[in-house]
XYZ file of C-alpha atoms in Angstrom:
231
model
C 73.909 83.105 167.020
C 70.160 83.270 166.382
C 68.565 86.531 165.230
C 64.788 86.651 164.868
C 63.118 88.749 162.171
C 59.632 89.141 163.701
C 56.592 88.799 161.481
C 55.289 92.232 162.474
C 58.602 93.914 161.536
C 58.291 92.878 157.872
C 57.376 95.287 155.107
C 53.679 95.252 154.207
C 51.734 96.205 151.100
C 47.986 95.748 150.677
C 46.729 96.383 147.141
C 43.257 94.993 147.788
C 43.654 91.969 145.502
C 47.146 91.322 146.941
C 48.164 91.354 150.591
C 51.944 90.928 150.783
C 54.481 90.820 153.615
C 58.159 91.279 152.752
C 60.838 89.676 154.924
C 63.506 91.571 152.960
C 63.507 94.822 150.983
C 61.213 94.509 147.962
C 59.461 96.888 145.550
C 58.588 100.095 147.445
C 59.656 98.629 150.807
C 63.310 99.419 151.492
C 65.279 98.677 154.643
C 69.078 98.756 154.235
C 69.419 96.430 157.238
C 67.275 93.751 155.573
C 68.404 93.317 151.980
C 68.544 89.514 152.141
C 70.599 86.859 153.876
C 73.572 85.244 152.117
C 72.229 84.180 148.664
C 68.628 84.470 149.859
C 67.191 87.701 148.451
C 63.384 87.616 148.794
C 60.786 85.897 150.966
C 57.342 87.349 150.313
C 54.239 85.949 151.980
C 51.421 86.673 149.539
C 47.641 86.316 149.645
C 45.821 86.838 146.341
C 42.038 87.031 146.003
C 40.131 84.736 143.653
C 40.282 85.746 139.999
C 43.309 88.024 140.521
C 47.046 87.622 140.198
C 50.262 88.759 138.584
C 49.858 89.364 134.851
C 52.699 88.481 132.467
C 55.902 90.214 133.547
C 59.677 89.687 133.085
C 62.441 88.318 135.326
C 66.108 87.571 134.748
C 69.148 86.204 136.623
C 67.201 84.903 139.616
C 66.147 81.510 140.985
C 62.449 81.857 141.844
C 60.750 79.313 144.113
C 56.994 79.308 144.697
C 55.718 77.477 147.780
C 51.893 77.385 148.117
C 50.256 77.006 151.531
C 46.592 76.937 150.435
C 44.608 77.432 147.259
C 46.008 76.989 143.753
C 48.257 79.107 141.530
C 47.853 79.021 137.753
C 51.342 79.446 136.294
C 52.395 80.133 132.709
C 55.817 81.144 131.405
C 57.795 81.622 128.210
C 59.753 78.363 128.675
C 56.512 76.482 128.009
C 55.877 75.747 131.677
C 52.233 75.978 132.697
C 49.735 74.354 135.053
C 48.278 74.535 138.540
C 50.455 74.639 141.645
C 48.821 73.492 144.906
C 49.858 73.055 148.539
C 52.360 70.200 148.779
C 53.913 71.129 145.440
C 56.966 73.351 145.001
C 57.976 75.141 141.819
C 61.383 76.388 140.696
C 61.922 78.770 137.806
C 65.374 79.811 136.625
C 64.914 83.248 135.059
C 68.456 83.278 133.673
C 68.797 85.223 130.408
C 65.180 86.307 130.695
C 61.726 84.827 131.115
C 58.150 86.096 130.977
C 55.625 84.575 133.342
C 52.270 85.063 135.024
C 50.848 83.760 138.301
C 47.083 83.909 138.778
C 44.799 82.638 141.503
C 43.570 79.358 140.024
C 41.006 78.602 142.756
C 37.699 79.894 144.144
C 39.358 80.970 147.399
C 42.238 83.207 148.386
C 45.571 81.652 147.485
C 48.279 81.870 150.161
C 51.900 81.240 149.200
C 55.543 82.112 149.726
C 57.507 83.651 146.868
C 61.252 83.083 147.290
C 64.113 84.559 145.255
C 67.649 83.180 145.429
C 70.606 84.816 143.685
C 72.058 82.225 141.255
C 75.705 81.172 141.247
C 76.157 82.669 137.770
C 74.379 85.015 135.396
C 73.094 84.183 131.936
C 71.717 80.710 132.677
C 69.251 79.078 130.318
C 65.687 79.668 131.570
C 64.134 76.544 133.146
C 60.967 75.491 134.939
C 60.131 72.495 137.114
C 57.470 71.548 139.643
C 57.286 68.611 142.049
C 54.960 67.214 144.693
C 56.293 66.394 148.166
C 53.818 64.278 150.186
C 52.998 65.297 153.743
C 54.272 61.994 155.158
C 57.713 62.747 153.652
C 57.859 66.002 155.629
C 56.039 65.083 158.832
C 58.371 65.290 161.808
C 61.507 65.631 159.670
C 63.299 67.985 157.332
C 62.746 66.964 153.714
C 65.006 68.529 151.038
C 62.818 70.143 148.369
C 65.505 72.083 146.428
C 69.255 71.556 146.082
C 72.084 72.194 143.588
C 72.341 68.467 142.740
C 68.643 67.469 142.780
C 69.352 65.123 145.694
C 66.593 62.827 146.908
C 64.354 63.867 144.037
C 64.380 67.552 144.947
C 64.138 70.504 142.590
C 67.393 71.783 141.102
C 68.471 75.262 142.188
C 71.536 76.956 140.694
C 73.168 77.983 143.977
C 74.884 76.354 146.969
C 71.617 76.187 148.919
C 69.684 73.319 150.453
C 66.025 74.160 150.996
C 64.119 71.822 153.316
C 60.512 71.726 154.495
C 58.903 70.215 157.588
C 55.433 69.671 159.033
C 55.151 69.291 162.801
C 52.266 68.342 165.056
C 52.013 69.991 168.481
C 54.862 68.646 170.631
C 56.737 67.211 167.658
C 60.284 68.282 166.775
C 62.627 68.316 163.793
C 66.394 68.433 164.235
C 68.972 69.691 161.731
C 72.774 69.563 161.860
C 74.355 72.627 160.287
C 77.878 71.933 158.978
C 80.701 74.156 160.195
C 80.919 77.398 158.251
C 77.335 77.148 156.962
C 74.477 79.498 157.764
C 70.741 78.950 157.947
C 67.536 80.871 157.569
C 64.403 79.348 159.135
C 61.017 80.687 158.013
C 57.861 79.777 159.929
C 55.056 79.508 157.372
C 52.320 78.686 159.885
C 51.942 77.645 163.507
C 54.212 78.358 166.448
C 56.984 76.811 168.533
C 60.638 77.284 169.416
C 64.002 77.049 167.688
C 66.747 76.143 170.171
C 64.442 77.498 172.863
C 63.685 80.795 171.081
C 59.930 81.392 170.693
C 58.641 81.714 167.120
C 55.285 82.298 165.450
C 53.897 82.310 161.911
C 55.695 84.816 159.685
C 58.840 84.966 161.805
C 62.197 84.389 160.153
C 65.446 83.453 161.875
C 69.032 84.071 160.747
C 71.374 81.428 162.147
C 75.181 81.442 162.215
C 77.720 79.576 164.356
C 75.165 76.998 165.518
C 75.843 73.328 164.824
C 72.522 71.873 165.960
C 69.048 73.265 165.292
C 66.016 71.874 167.105
C 62.600 73.110 166.016
C 59.771 72.178 168.403
C 56.097 72.896 167.634
C 53.734 74.185 170.311
C 50.917 74.025 167.748
C 50.780 72.493 164.238
C 53.621 74.073 162.285
C 54.990 74.278 158.755
C 58.484 75.681 158.291
C 61.267 76.063 155.747
C 65.003 75.858 156.369
C 67.612 77.314 154.008
C 71.116 75.862 154.487
C 73.390 78.506 152.943
C 77.083 78.994 152.221
């Protein structure tokens, strides 16, 4: 079963300095039919103009993953984590008992990124921060795990039964994924276009997958995509 969440059906908010598309209900956008998928709660596609960003604000009891597509994000939080986050790097912050953080555009161009929230497997975790670089050649033509509950293959550690993988595909290239029985998947197309098991997809589309054992993503133009393997 493959259900597409089209890019144009997402919630949209344009604040001038921030242009944001919401795959699931977020802030003033509310759709009771799209409150998340399994433990996946938020996928926001954000574009922030140079010199702007999110001033210091609180979070708690959420796993927050930031996935930049272009530009640079200047991050600072109350765990002591700070620095620039660029395309190819992925950041995970466990808000846990409470954390304050800011995310500002750290470049001279618009910064384009995905903000992902995952509900943790328990409340009251100790706040944590980590950031890692995943080279393009590790993701080209294959799914590369970038976050997992056991930090497998050098991935980030996320406190939930979720495997998050990333791929880069050239036109005509494909990436295959075997989904274990009883598992579910969400595929998010960050850029480009192609098909998933023959279903046409474009940038911004999301796909909920259940009762499918084999997933084949084929690019019709250069593509970047994420796959969440969920309980």
